[in-house]
Short mmCIF file of C-alpha atoms in Angstrom, two decimals:
data_model
loop_
_atom_site.label_atom_id
_atom_site.label_comp_id
_atom_site.label_asym_id
_atom_site.label_seq_id
_atom_site.Cartn_x
_atom_site.Cartn_y
_atom_site.Cartn_z
CA MET A 167 -3.90 -20.61 33.31
CA GLY A 168 -0.41 -21.79 33.19
CA THR A 169 2.74 -19.84 34.51
CA ALA A 170 4.65 -17.23 32.25
CA PHE A 171 8.04 -18.46 31.85
CA ASP A 172 10.62 -16.32 30.21
CA LEU A 173 12.89 -17.92 26.83
CA ARG A 174 15.59 -16.09 28.37
CA TYR A 175 15.73 -17.18 32.16
CA GLY A 176 13.49 -20.26 31.90
CA THR A 177 11.96 -19.17 35.01
CA SER A 178 8.43 -17.42 35.63
CA PRO A 179 8.85 -13.47 36.95
CA SER A 180 7.23 -14.71 39.97
CA HIS A 181 10.39 -17.57 40.79
CA PRO A 182 12.57 -16.12 43.30
CA SER A 183 15.68 -16.79 41.07
CA PHE A 184 14.43 -14.79 38.24
CA PRO A 185 15.84 -10.85 38.07
CA LYS A 186 13.81 -8.33 40.06
CA SER A 187 14.42 -5.35 37.58
CA ALA A 188 13.43 -7.49 34.56
CA SER A 189 10.28 -8.74 37.03
CA HIS A 190 9.72 -4.90 37.56
CA LEU A 191 10.12 -4.03 34.23
CA ILE A 192 7.51 -6.42 33.08
CA ASN A 193 4.99 -5.41 35.66
CA ALA A 194 5.58 -1.55 34.31
CA THR A 195 5.40 -2.75 31.12
CA LEU A 196 1.80 -4.55 31.91
CA GLU A 197 0.72 -2.04 33.90
CA VAL A 198 0.86 0.00 30.95
CA PHE A 199 -0.54 -1.60 28.37
CA ALA A 200 -3.79 -1.86 30.80
CA ASP A 201 -3.86 1.81 31.13
CA ASN A 202 -3.55 2.02 27.88
CA LEU A 203 -6.81 -0.45 27.00
CA GLY A 204 -9.16 1.32 29.09
CA ASP A 205 -10.76 4.41 28.55
CA SER A 206 -9.28 8.06 27.83
CA ASP A 207 -9.49 9.03 32.06
CA GLY A 208 -8.85 5.79 33.42
CA SER A 209 -11.51 5.39 35.02
CA ALA A 210 -13.32 1.41 33.08
CA ARG A 211 -10.50 -0.87 34.89
CA PHE A 212 -10.71 -4.21 33.74
CA SER A 213 -12.77 -5.90 36.71
CA PRO A 214 -13.94 -9.69 35.22
CA GLY A 215 -17.50 -7.92 34.52
CA ARG A 216 -15.30 -5.23 32.51
CA THR A 217 -14.08 -7.69 30.64
CA LYS A 218 -16.66 -9.27 29.37
CA THR A 219 -19.16 -6.29 28.90
CA GLU A 220 -15.88 -5.29 26.04
CA LEU A 221 -15.45 -8.36 24.91
CA LEU A 222 -19.29 -9.40 23.73
CA SER A 223 -19.57 -5.35 22.51
CA GLY A 224 -16.93 -6.39 19.57
CA LEU A 225 -18.02 -9.57 19.25
CA THR A 226 -21.60 -7.89 18.53
CA VAL A 227 -19.42 -5.31 16.75
CA ALA A 228 -17.37 -7.87 14.29
CA LEU A 229 -21.22 -9.66 13.46
CA ALA A 230 -22.95 -6.14 12.15
CA LEU A 231 -19.44 -5.30 10.46
CA VAL A 232 -19.93 -8.15 8.36
CA PRO A 233 -22.32 -7.43 5.78
CA GLU A 234 -21.56 -3.66 5.60
CA ALA A 235 -17.98 -4.52 4.61
CA VAL A 236 -19.34 -7.07 2.25
CA ALA A 237 -21.17 -4.76 1.23
CA PHE A 238 -19.05 -1.69 0.37
CA ALA A 239 -16.68 -3.58 -1.25
CA LEU A 240 -19.46 -4.49 -3.58
CA VAL A 241 -20.40 -0.63 -3.83
CA ALA A 242 -16.19 -0.41 -5.17
CA GLY A 243 -16.29 -2.93 -7.53
CA VAL A 244 -13.67 -5.10 -5.49
CA HIS A 245 -13.91 -8.58 -3.72
CA PRO A 246 -16.26 -9.02 -0.64
CA LEU A 247 -12.83 -9.98 1.02
CA VAL A 248 -11.07 -6.66 0.35
CA GLY A 249 -13.91 -5.91 1.99
CA LEU A 250 -13.62 -7.43 5.24
CA TYR A 251 -9.32 -7.51 5.53
CA ALA A 252 -10.19 -4.02 5.90
CA ALA A 253 -11.89 -4.17 8.44
CA PHE A 254 -9.94 -6.38 10.63
CA MET A 255 -7.23 -4.02 9.44
CA VAL A 256 -8.09 -0.35 10.02
CA GLY A 257 -10.16 -1.68 12.72
CA LEU A 258 -7.19 -3.27 14.84
CA ILE A 259 -4.96 -0.52 13.98
CA THR A 260 -7.11 2.56 14.95
CA ALA A 261 -8.15 0.92 18.13
CA VAL A 262 -4.72 0.17 19.46
CA PHE A 263 -3.87 3.67 18.66
CA GLY A 264 -6.61 6.14 17.44
CA GLY A 265 -7.76 9.26 19.91
CA ARG A 266 -10.38 7.66 21.35
CA THR A 267 -11.47 4.22 23.21
CA GLY A 268 -14.52 2.55 21.95
CA MET A 269 -14.67 4.13 18.40
CA ILE A 270 -15.06 1.80 15.90
CA ALA A 271 -13.32 1.88 11.93
CA GLY A 272 -13.74 -0.61 8.84
CA ALA A 273 -14.85 0.52 5.61
CA THR A 274 -17.41 2.43 4.73
CA GLY A 275 -19.72 3.46 1.80
CA ALA A 276 -18.28 7.12 1.75
CA LEU A 277 -15.07 6.16 0.83
CA ALA A 278 -16.65 3.28 -1.39
CA VAL A 279 -18.32 5.41 -4.17
CA VAL A 280 -15.44 7.53 -4.79
CA MET A 281 -12.70 4.18 -5.46
CA VAL A 282 -15.73 2.50 -7.51
CA ALA A 283 -14.32 4.72 -10.45
CA LEU A 284 -10.32 4.26 -9.92
CA VAL A 285 -11.44 1.00 -9.63
CA ALA A 286 -13.91 0.69 -12.71
CA GLN A 287 -11.12 2.36 -15.45
CA HIS A 288 -7.19 1.61 -13.51
CA GLY A 289 -8.38 -1.26 -11.43
CA VAL A 290 -7.97 -2.95 -7.97
CA GLU A 291 -4.36 -2.82 -7.93
CA TYR A 292 -4.11 1.23 -8.71
CA LEU A 293 -6.92 1.20 -5.66
CA PHE A 294 -3.85 -0.59 -2.89
CA ALA A 295 -1.97 2.54 -3.62
CA THR A 296 -4.00 5.04 -4.02
CA VAL A 297 -4.28 3.60 -0.39
CA VAL A 298 -0.45 3.07 0.71
CA LEU A 299 -0.71 7.21 -0.41
CA MET A 300 -3.78 8.39 1.21
CA GLY A 301 -2.63 6.53 4.99
CA ILE A 302 0.90 8.65 4.02
CA ILE A 303 -1.27 12.33 3.28
CA GLN A 304 -3.29 11.30 7.14
CA ILE A 305 -0.38 10.94 8.48
CA LEU A 306 1.18 14.20 7.52
CA ALA A 307 -2.27 15.76 8.42
CA GLY A 308 -1.69 14.69 11.86
CA ILE A 309 1.90 15.38 12.32
CA PHE A 310 1.17 19.54 11.11
CA HIS A 311 -1.68 19.39 13.84
CA LEU A 312 -4.36 20.50 10.99
CA GLY A 313 -6.95 17.59 12.46
CA LYS A 314 -7.66 20.55 14.95
CA PHE A 315 -9.60 22.57 12.23
CA ILE A 316 -12.68 19.27 13.00
CA ARG A 317 -13.32 22.77 15.76
CA LEU A 318 -14.67 25.19 12.95
CA VAL A 319 -17.43 22.97 11.97
CA PRO A 320 -20.42 25.11 13.84
CA HIS A 321 -22.89 23.44 15.88
CA PRO A 322 -25.75 23.22 13.13
CA VAL A 323 -23.43 22.04 10.73
CA MET A 324 -22.27 18.93 12.87
CA LEU A 325 -26.11 18.59 13.59
CA GLY A 326 -26.86 18.25 10.05
CA PHE A 327 -23.59 15.35 9.53
CA VAL A 328 -25.51 13.55 12.87
CA ASN A 329 -28.72 13.55 10.60
CA GLY A 330 -27.34 12.58 7.21
CA LEU A 331 -25.22 10.24 8.36
CA ALA A 332 -28.59 8.50 10.35
CA ILE A 333 -31.09 8.80 6.96
CA PHE A 334 -27.80 7.08 4.90
CA ILE A 335 -27.62 4.20 7.05
CA PHE A 336 -31.05 3.95 6.51
CA ILE A 337 -31.71 4.39 3.54
CA ALA A 338 -28.61 2.05 2.78
CA GLN A 339 -30.44 -1.07 5.17
CA LEU A 340 -33.48 -0.85 2.68
CA THR A 341 -30.95 -2.91 -0.75
CA GLN A 342 -31.72 -5.70 1.56
CA PHE A 343 -35.59 -5.62 1.07
CA GLN A 344 -34.56 -6.09 -2.75
CA TYR A 345 -34.03 -9.55 -4.03
CA GLU A 346 -32.58 -9.87 -7.75
CA ALA A 347 -34.79 -11.00 -10.64
CA PRO A 348 -34.53 -13.66 -13.04
CA ASP A 349 -33.23 -11.45 -15.47
CA GLY A 350 -30.64 -9.91 -13.02
CA ALA A 351 -32.13 -6.47 -12.16
CA ARG A 352 -33.13 -5.83 -8.48
CA ASP A 353 -36.26 -5.88 -7.46
CA TRP A 354 -38.53 -4.71 -3.87
CA MET A 355 -39.81 -7.20 -1.73
CA THR A 356 -43.48 -7.99 -1.93
CA GLY A 357 -46.15 -10.74 0.07
CA VAL A 358 -45.00 -13.12 2.61
CA PRO A 359 -41.27 -12.78 1.92
CA LEU A 360 -41.94 -8.90 2.35
CA CYS A 361 -44.22 -9.39 5.86
CA THR A 362 -41.44 -12.11 6.86
CA MET A 363 -38.82 -9.82 6.17
CA ILE A 364 -40.53 -6.81 8.19
CA ALA A 365 -41.52 -9.08 10.93
CA LEU A 366 -38.03 -10.51 12.43
CA VAL A 367 -36.57 -6.79 11.35
CA ALA A 368 -39.39 -5.33 14.26
CA LEU A 369 -38.95 -8.61 16.29
CA THR A 370 -34.89 -7.50 16.67
CA MET A 371 -35.38 -3.83 17.74
CA ALA A 372 -38.72 -5.27 20.03
CA ILE A 373 -35.39 -7.08 21.65
CA ILE A 374 -32.89 -4.01 21.46
CA TRP A 375 -35.48 -1.95 23.38
CA ILE A 376 -36.62 -3.90 25.53
CA MET A 377 -33.49 -5.70 26.79
CA PRO A 378 -31.67 -3.83 28.37
CA LYS A 379 -34.98 -2.60 30.69
CA ILE A 380 -34.34 -6.83 31.79
CA THR A 381 -30.83 -6.84 32.39
CA ASN A 382 -27.80 -5.05 31.00
CA VAL A 383 -25.93 -8.82 31.75
CA LEU A 384 -25.34 -9.12 27.60
CA PRO A 385 -25.41 -6.09 25.29
CA ALA A 386 -29.03 -5.67 23.98
CA PRO A 387 -27.87 -6.43 19.86
CA LEU A 388 -26.18 -9.62 20.58
CA VAL A 389 -29.71 -10.77 22.30
CA GLY A 390 -30.80 -9.46 19.54
CA ILE A 391 -29.23 -10.94 16.93
CA ALA A 392 -28.86 -14.21 18.23
CA VAL A 393 -32.45 -14.86 19.62
CA VAL A 394 -33.32 -14.03 15.45
CA ALA A 395 -30.91 -16.36 14.33
CA GLY A 396 -31.92 -18.67 16.28
CA ILE A 397 -35.64 -18.80 15.13
CA ILE A 398 -34.35 -18.76 11.71
CA ILE A 399 -32.57 -21.78 11.85
CA ALA A 400 -34.32 -23.49 14.67
CA PHE A 401 -37.76 -23.45 11.99
CA GLY A 402 -35.50 -23.21 8.72
CA ILE A 403 -37.07 -20.17 7.92
CA ASP A 404 -36.51 -19.60 3.94
CA VAL A 405 -34.90 -15.56 4.77
CA PRO A 406 -31.89 -13.75 3.21
CA ARG A 407 -28.90 -14.59 5.23
CA VAL A 408 -25.38 -13.09 4.79
CA GLY A 409 -23.93 -16.29 2.87
CA ASP A 410 -26.50 -14.97 -0.23
CA LEU A 411 -24.64 -11.69 -0.20
CA ALA A 412 -21.06 -13.64 -0.72
CA SER A 413 -18.80 -16.02 0.81
CA ILE A 414 -16.75 -14.67 3.76
CA GLU A 415 -14.24 -17.68 3.56
CA GLY A 416 -10.59 -16.51 3.26
CA GLY A 417 -7.10 -17.26 4.79
CA LEU A 418 -4.62 -14.51 6.62
CA LEU A 419 -3.60 -11.51 4.59
CA ASP A 420 -0.22 -11.84 2.94
CA PHE A 421 1.94 -9.05 2.13
CA HIS A 422 1.53 -7.46 -1.03
CA ILE A 423 3.20 -4.58 -2.97
CA PRO A 424 0.44 -2.96 -4.95
CA MET A 425 1.21 -4.12 -8.76
CA VAL A 426 1.61 -0.62 -10.05
CA PRO A 427 4.14 0.97 -13.00
CA LEU A 428 5.98 3.08 -9.94
CA THR A 429 6.03 6.15 -12.53
CA LEU A 430 4.54 10.36 -12.33
CA GLU A 431 1.53 8.87 -14.57
CA THR A 432 0.74 6.83 -11.24
CA LEU A 433 0.99 9.14 -9.52
CA ARG A 434 -0.69 11.61 -11.17
CA ILE A 435 -3.49 8.83 -11.40
CA ILE A 436 -3.47 8.08 -7.93
CA LEU A 437 -3.04 11.60 -6.43
CA SER A 438 -6.18 12.72 -6.50
CA TYR A 439 -7.91 10.22 -5.38
CA ALA A 440 -5.78 9.86 -2.84
CA LEU A 441 -5.76 13.61 -1.65
CA ILE A 442 -10.29 12.92 -1.81
CA LEU A 443 -10.72 9.85 0.25
CA ALA A 444 -7.95 11.52 3.41
CA VAL A 445 -10.28 14.42 3.00
CA ILE A 446 -13.57 12.22 3.37
CA GLY A 447 -11.98 8.91 6.11
CA LEU A 448 -10.63 12.45 7.92
CA ILE A 449 -13.34 14.72 8.31
CA GLU A 450 -15.71 11.47 9.14
CA SER A 451 -13.05 10.06 11.77
CA LEU A 452 -13.01 13.27 13.13
CA LEU A 453 -17.03 14.50 13.11
CA THR A 454 -17.61 11.02 14.98
CA LEU A 455 -14.40 11.41 17.56
CA ASN A 456 -16.30 14.69 18.00
CA LEU A 457 -19.97 12.51 18.51
CA ALA A 458 -18.51 9.64 20.80
CA SER A 459 -17.00 12.48 23.18
CA GLU A 460 -20.39 14.44 23.48
CA ILE A 461 -21.38 10.59 24.34
CA THR A 462 -19.23 10.02 27.22
CA HIS A 463 -17.99 13.25 28.16
CA GLU A 464 -13.94 12.51 27.17
CA THR A 465 -11.47 14.20 25.19
CA GLY A 466 -9.79 12.99 22.10
CA GLY A 467 -7.18 13.51 20.31
CA ALA A 468 -8.17 14.62 16.55
CA SER A 469 -3.65 14.87 16.01
CA LYS A 470 -3.59 11.12 17.76
CA GLU A 471 -6.18 10.10 15.38
CA CYS A 472 -5.60 11.25 12.18
CA ILE A 473 -2.26 9.53 12.81
CA ALA A 474 -4.06 6.17 13.80
CA GLN A 475 -5.76 6.43 10.45
CA GLY A 476 -3.54 7.19 8.49
CA ALA A 477 -0.96 3.99 9.55
CA SER A 478 -3.71 1.71 9.27
CA ASN A 479 -4.34 2.94 5.50
CA LEU A 480 -0.90 2.85 4.92
CA VAL A 481 -0.66 -0.93 5.88
CA THR A 482 -4.24 -1.49 5.32
CA GLY A 483 -2.81 -0.86 1.54
CA PHE A 484 0.09 -3.46 1.32
CA PHE A 485 -2.30 -6.26 3.02
CA GLY A 486 -4.93 -6.28 -0.09
CA GLY A 487 -7.36 -3.65 1.60
CA MET A 488 -10.12 -1.23 0.66
CA GLY A 489 -8.89 1.61 3.07
CA GLY A 490 -11.19 2.90 5.82
CA CYS A 491 -12.15 5.43 8.28
CA ALA A 492 -14.34 5.97 11.59
CA MET A 493 -17.79 4.25 11.60
CA ILE A 494 -20.07 6.13 13.05
CA GLY A 495 -23.03 3.94 13.56
CA GLN A 496 -20.93 0.88 14.04
CA SER A 497 -19.44 3.32 16.65
CA MET A 498 -22.85 4.18 18.20
CA ILE A 499 -23.07 -0.22 18.70
CA ASN A 500 -19.97 -0.32 20.74
CA MET A 501 -21.49 2.70 23.52
CA LYS A 502 -24.62 1.54 23.32
CA SER A 503 -23.88 -1.90 23.97
CA GLY A 504 -20.93 -1.05 26.76
CA GLY A 505 -17.85 -0.99 24.69
CA ARG A 506 -15.89 1.99 26.41
CA THR A 507 -11.79 0.85 26.35
CA ARG A 508 -9.83 -0.19 23.36
CA LEU A 509 -10.97 -4.10 23.84
CA SER A 510 -14.14 -3.99 22.68
CA GLY A 511 -12.42 -2.47 19.40
CA ILE A 512 -9.61 -4.63 19.61
CA SER A 513 -11.61 -8.16 20.40
CA ALA A 514 -14.25 -6.73 17.55
CA ALA A 515 -10.76 -6.63 14.59
CA LEU A 516 -10.24 -10.15 16.11
CA PHE A 517 -13.39 -11.37 15.90
CA LEU A 518 -13.74 -10.50 12.45
CA LEU A 519 -10.77 -12.20 11.53
CA ALA A 520 -11.74 -15.55 13.28
CA PHE A 521 -15.69 -14.98 11.28
CA ILE A 522 -13.23 -15.13 7.66
CA LEU A 523 -10.61 -18.17 9.39
CA PHE A 524 -12.79 -20.41 10.75
CA ALA A 525 -16.77 -19.84 11.14
CA SER A 526 -17.84 -18.94 7.78
CA SER A 527 -20.16 -20.75 7.30
CA LEU A 528 -22.19 -19.79 10.31
CA ILE A 529 -21.90 -16.15 10.40
CA GLU A 530 -23.50 -16.94 6.69
CA GLN A 531 -25.94 -18.52 7.94
CA ILE A 532 -27.29 -15.89 9.69
CA PRO A 533 -30.16 -13.35 8.53
CA LEU A 534 -29.30 -10.29 7.42
CA ALA A 535 -33.50 -8.78 9.00
CA ALA A 536 -31.58 -8.94 12.48
CA LEU A 537 -28.41 -7.37 11.09
CA VAL A 538 -30.63 -4.95 9.52
CA GLY A 539 -32.53 -4.20 12.62
CA VAL A 540 -29.37 -3.89 14.94
CA MET A 541 -28.77 -0.85 12.07
CA PHE A 542 -32.48 0.59 12.48
CA MET A 543 -32.28 1.06 16.36
CA VAL A 544 -28.24 2.77 15.37
CA VAL A 545 -30.50 5.18 12.68
CA ILE A 546 -32.67 5.36 16.31
CA GLY A 547 -30.35 6.44 18.22
CA THR A 548 -27.91 8.52 16.28
CA PHE A 549 -30.20 10.77 14.69
CA ALA A 550 -30.41 14.44 16.43
CA TRP A 551 -34.48 14.05 17.34
CA ARG A 552 -33.90 17.36 19.59
CA SER A 553 -32.77 19.41 16.34
CA LEU A 554 -36.67 19.53 15.27
CA THR A 555 -38.11 20.24 18.15
CA ILE A 556 -35.21 23.44 18.55
CA LEU A 557 -35.99 23.93 14.40
CA ARG A 558 -38.44 26.93 14.78
CA ARG A 559 -36.76 28.22 17.89
CA SER A 560 -33.29 28.17 16.76
CA PRO A 561 -32.53 31.30 14.45
CA LEU A 562 -33.16 31.81 11.02
CA MET A 563 -29.50 30.98 9.39
CA ASP A 564 -28.84 27.94 11.79
CA THR A 565 -32.22 25.81 10.48
CA LEU A 566 -31.42 26.71 7.09
CA GLU A 567 -27.53 25.01 7.89
CA ILE A 568 -28.35 21.69 9.62
CA ILE A 569 -31.41 21.44 6.42
CA LEU A 570 -28.56 22.03 3.76
CA VAL A 571 -25.87 19.67 5.73
CA THR A 572 -28.76 16.73 6.63
CA ILE A 573 -29.42 16.89 2.71
CA VAL A 574 -26.37 17.35 0.83
CA THR A 575 -24.45 14.12 3.50
CA VAL A 576 -27.76 12.50 1.68
CA TRP A 577 -27.36 12.99 -1.44
CA HIS A 578 -24.10 14.37 -2.23
CA ASP A 579 -21.09 13.82 -0.10
CA LEU A 580 -19.93 13.40 3.61
CA ALA A 581 -17.08 15.77 3.02
CA ILE A 582 -18.89 18.23 0.15
CA ALA A 583 -21.73 18.20 3.20
CA VAL A 584 -19.70 19.59 5.99
CA VAL A 585 -16.76 21.56 3.13
CA VAL A 586 -20.38 23.49 2.48
CA GLY A 587 -21.98 24.13 5.75
CA VAL A 588 -18.39 25.77 6.75
CA ILE A 589 -18.57 28.06 4.24
CA VAL A 590 -22.20 29.33 4.69
CA SER A 591 -21.53 29.56 8.30
CA ALA A 592 -18.84 31.53 7.84
CA LEU A 593 -20.43 33.98 5.16
CA ALA A 594 -23.28 34.41 7.75
CA TYR A 595 -21.26 35.10 10.30
CA ALA A 596 -19.67 37.97 8.81
CA TRP A 597 -23.31 38.82 7.51
CA SER A 598 -23.63 39.26 11.35
CA ASN A 599 -21.44 40.96 11.55
CA ALA A 600 -21.11 43.83 8.46
CA THR A 601 -24.38 44.54 10.19
CA ARG A 602 -23.45 45.02 14.03
CA ILE A 603 -21.04 47.49 13.62
CA HIS A 604 -21.92 51.72 13.65
CA ALA A 605 -19.69 54.82 14.05
CA ARG A 606 -20.43 57.47 16.42
CA THR A 607 -18.81 60.95 14.62
CA GLU A 608 -18.12 64.30 16.20
CA THR A 609 -15.91 67.51 15.41
CA THR A 610 -12.52 68.07 16.99
CA GLU A 611 -11.82 71.62 17.42
CA ASP A 612 -8.95 71.53 14.16
CA GLY A 613 -11.99 70.69 11.64
CA ALA A 614 -11.14 67.17 11.45
CA LYS A 615 -13.44 64.76 11.70
CA VAL A 616 -13.35 61.65 14.44
CA TYR A 617 -15.64 58.21 13.75
CA ARG A 618 -15.48 55.81 17.21
CA ILE A 619 -15.97 52.30 15.74
CA GLU A 620 -17.87 49.81 17.09
CA GLY A 621 -17.71 45.72 16.22
CA PRO A 622 -14.90 45.14 14.20
CA LEU A 623 -14.06 46.96 10.12
CA PHE A 624 -13.16 44.03 7.35
CA PHE A 625 -14.76 44.44 3.69
CA GLY A 626 -18.15 43.50 4.07
CA SER A 627 -18.62 46.02 7.55
CA THR A 628 -17.02 49.73 5.50
CA ASN A 629 -20.36 49.43 2.85
CA GLY A 630 -22.98 49.35 6.05
CA ILE A 631 -21.66 52.51 7.54
CA ALA A 632 -23.13 55.43 5.63
CA THR A 633 -21.37 58.06 7.63
CA PHE A 634 -18.88 56.73 5.42
CA HIS A 635 -18.00 59.97 3.16
CA PRO A 636 -14.42 60.75 2.26
CA GLN A 637 -15.63 62.40 -0.65
CA ASN A 638 -17.79 65.31 1.37
CA GLY A 639 -15.62 65.43 4.65
CA PRO A 640 -12.78 67.10 5.72
CA ASP A 641 -9.01 66.71 4.94
CA THR A 642 -8.17 65.30 8.38
CA VAL A 643 -10.38 62.04 9.12
CA ILE A 644 -9.53 60.11 12.52
CA VAL A 645 -11.28 56.78 13.39
CA ASP A 646 -10.57 55.45 16.76
CA PHE A 647 -10.63 51.94 17.29
CA MET A 648 -11.08 51.90 20.99
CA GLU A 649 -14.23 49.79 20.05
CA SER A 650 -13.07 47.26 16.95
CA ARG A 651 -10.33 46.51 15.83
CA VAL A 652 -8.85 46.03 12.30
CA VAL A 653 -9.87 42.63 10.84
CA ASP A 654 -8.51 42.93 7.17
CA GLN A 655 -5.86 45.67 4.59
CA SER A 656 -9.19 46.83 2.38
CA ALA A 657 -11.58 48.39 4.40
CA LEU A 658 -10.94 52.47 5.12
CA ALA A 659 -7.74 52.90 3.05
CA SER A 660 -8.90 52.30 -0.31
CA LYS A 661 -11.60 55.08 0.39
CA TYR A 662 -9.66 57.64 1.36
CA GLU A 663 -6.84 57.11 -0.70
CA ALA A 664 -8.93 57.64 -4.04
CA GLU A 665 -9.57 61.70 -2.63
CA SER A 666 -6.38 62.03 -1.30
CA LYS A 667 -7.61 62.27 2.45
CA ASN A 668 -5.93 62.31 5.92
CA LEU A 669 -6.28 59.30 7.76
CA GLN A 670 -5.78 58.58 11.01
CA LEU A 671 -5.97 55.57 13.46
CA ARG A 672 -6.63 55.36 16.45
CA HIS A 673 -6.32 53.37 20.03
CA LEU A 674 -4.50 50.95 17.58
CA SER A 675 -3.66 47.60 18.46
CA PRO A 676 -0.47 46.20 17.54
CA ASP A 677 -1.43 43.19 16.10
CA CYS A 678 -3.87 45.72 13.60
CA HIS A 679 -0.82 47.85 13.27
CA GLU A 680 1.44 44.42 11.65
CA LEU A 681 -0.96 43.59 9.41
CA LEU A 682 -1.89 47.02 7.83
CA LYS A 683 2.00 47.62 7.68
CA ARG A 684 2.69 43.76 5.77
CA ALA A 685 -0.17 44.62 3.30
CA GLY A 686 1.84 48.01 2.17
CA GLN A 687 -0.27 50.76 3.92
CA LEU A 688 2.77 52.50 5.47
CA MET A 689 1.90 53.81 9.47
CA VAL A 690 3.84 56.32 10.30
CA ASP A 691 3.87 57.46 14.12
CA SER A 692 2.49 60.92 15.06
CA GLY A 693 3.04 61.17 18.31
CA GLY A 694 6.74 60.14 18.81
CA ASP A 695 6.05 56.28 20.38
CA PRO A 696 8.30 53.97 18.71
CA HIS A 697 6.28 51.01 21.22
CA TYR A 698 3.34 52.16 19.13
CA GLY A 699 1.36 52.64 22.54
CA VAL A 700 -2.80 52.82 22.47
CA VAL A 701 -2.99 56.29 23.06
CA VAL A 702 -1.43 57.42 20.15
CA ASP A 703 -2.51 58.61 17.16
CA TYR A 704 -0.99 56.46 13.70
CA GLU A 705 -1.19 58.36 10.59
CA VAL A 706 -2.41 56.09 7.40
CA LYS A 707 -0.04 56.81 3.96
CA THR A 708 -1.82 55.04 1.60
CA GLY A 709 -0.88 52.89 -0.98
CA ILE A 710 3.09 52.13 0.13
CA LEU A 711 3.78 49.05 -0.95
CA ARG A 712 6.86 48.26 1.37
CA GLY A 713 7.56 47.20 4.30
CA GLY A 714 9.58 48.70 6.27
CA HIS A 715 9.21 52.47 8.46
#
């Protein structure tokens, strides 16, 4: 390697005449850059062996990205290079600035199925404008830390998401077992072509399974692709290849401002698509981040990932790309191949660009069977098989959530599946709390009835307490919240307001008191304590719609 020279001084940093302050600055900058390329906890340092593993992992991912990007571009109704450019640009930017090392991003099917309607109705230029707006929305989501709400996704929903996505990846690979008939229709392979395809897929999967038991010098998926491709090329076996999908030859990306009218009508057209794409992209990316964190036992930055995803889409929209998000399948390939740092993602993007510019004719000779075998192994590794063993032992609602989210992910949409899962989980949680509440009653010397509540009191639980009968009770009712709290303002006040009963709340915490106050139910201090201590009773006057004492 030659000596690096400084353009201003004409000397290398190691030269005696080179200023020490500049030398220290360069060394410090390089050290920070190297640390940033490593994993999140700094455990993966860049030895020659680590660098080799990261580069080979990136090469494996790049090879698997080609047919995926081409296929998703065709689904969206755009030129294959639009998908390949998106895979390069989104993959590169998120690899450098993303919230989790080792993750891979690119054009995805979840986004492509939404884009197809936009492209069909308005053209590809509107797609580019939509991707730009999508990126802006995702950046704002990161700035306002909206990514933290991914914590609300329960574990059963996460299992359903993983299983559904694994099934979706499996189904997507089945299209490679089809061929285009003379009339343009897609028919299934039969006879010798089908047997040959299945045999090559099985051979690839066998190599990937056996290789780690022999050596870890090379990533098993890369060896599988290389061996099968070598057999096909050497013996001239006629099987579908990458070039049969489309040519991947192209040039460097050009800066391109989307050619759309800058009007409110344009905004009206692209805004709804941009919102949907932004939500789907962030959900898939953040769930992939959580899954990667579970595999590597390291945490990731949700807000940082949102900003990186947004920036990548914003830039991609100005360079003729279809946008993208994190890809769970490619991320699994990367991590199974040993990729743990940003270098693997960066090298995958750069390898992909090199394929487009210099090696398209070679990459187009790779048999699709080898890539299908790789993706089938990804499916096996991604599917949460343990979820099948715990279905009988887990609570019925958790089992239903796993099955529901899996089905909706496969048949409809990832974002819809996660939202449905969260809603069902929330309803199940509310119902569970509503059935757990109970009250112990007693009567004071002056005839007041006291309810000692155990469990949260909210709209769903008041009807579950059979002892609440305002019409049959005394004029004064005391509710003791020593072992409970008020969740919403509709819990009890409406029951006693109609009966003109005197309702007092005891041991009410300050946050519950503030909630009732904001809801227009004035709390009157009956014990003279201005700080509302826990030993004081507070009388509730319902129906007062003003905010002060």
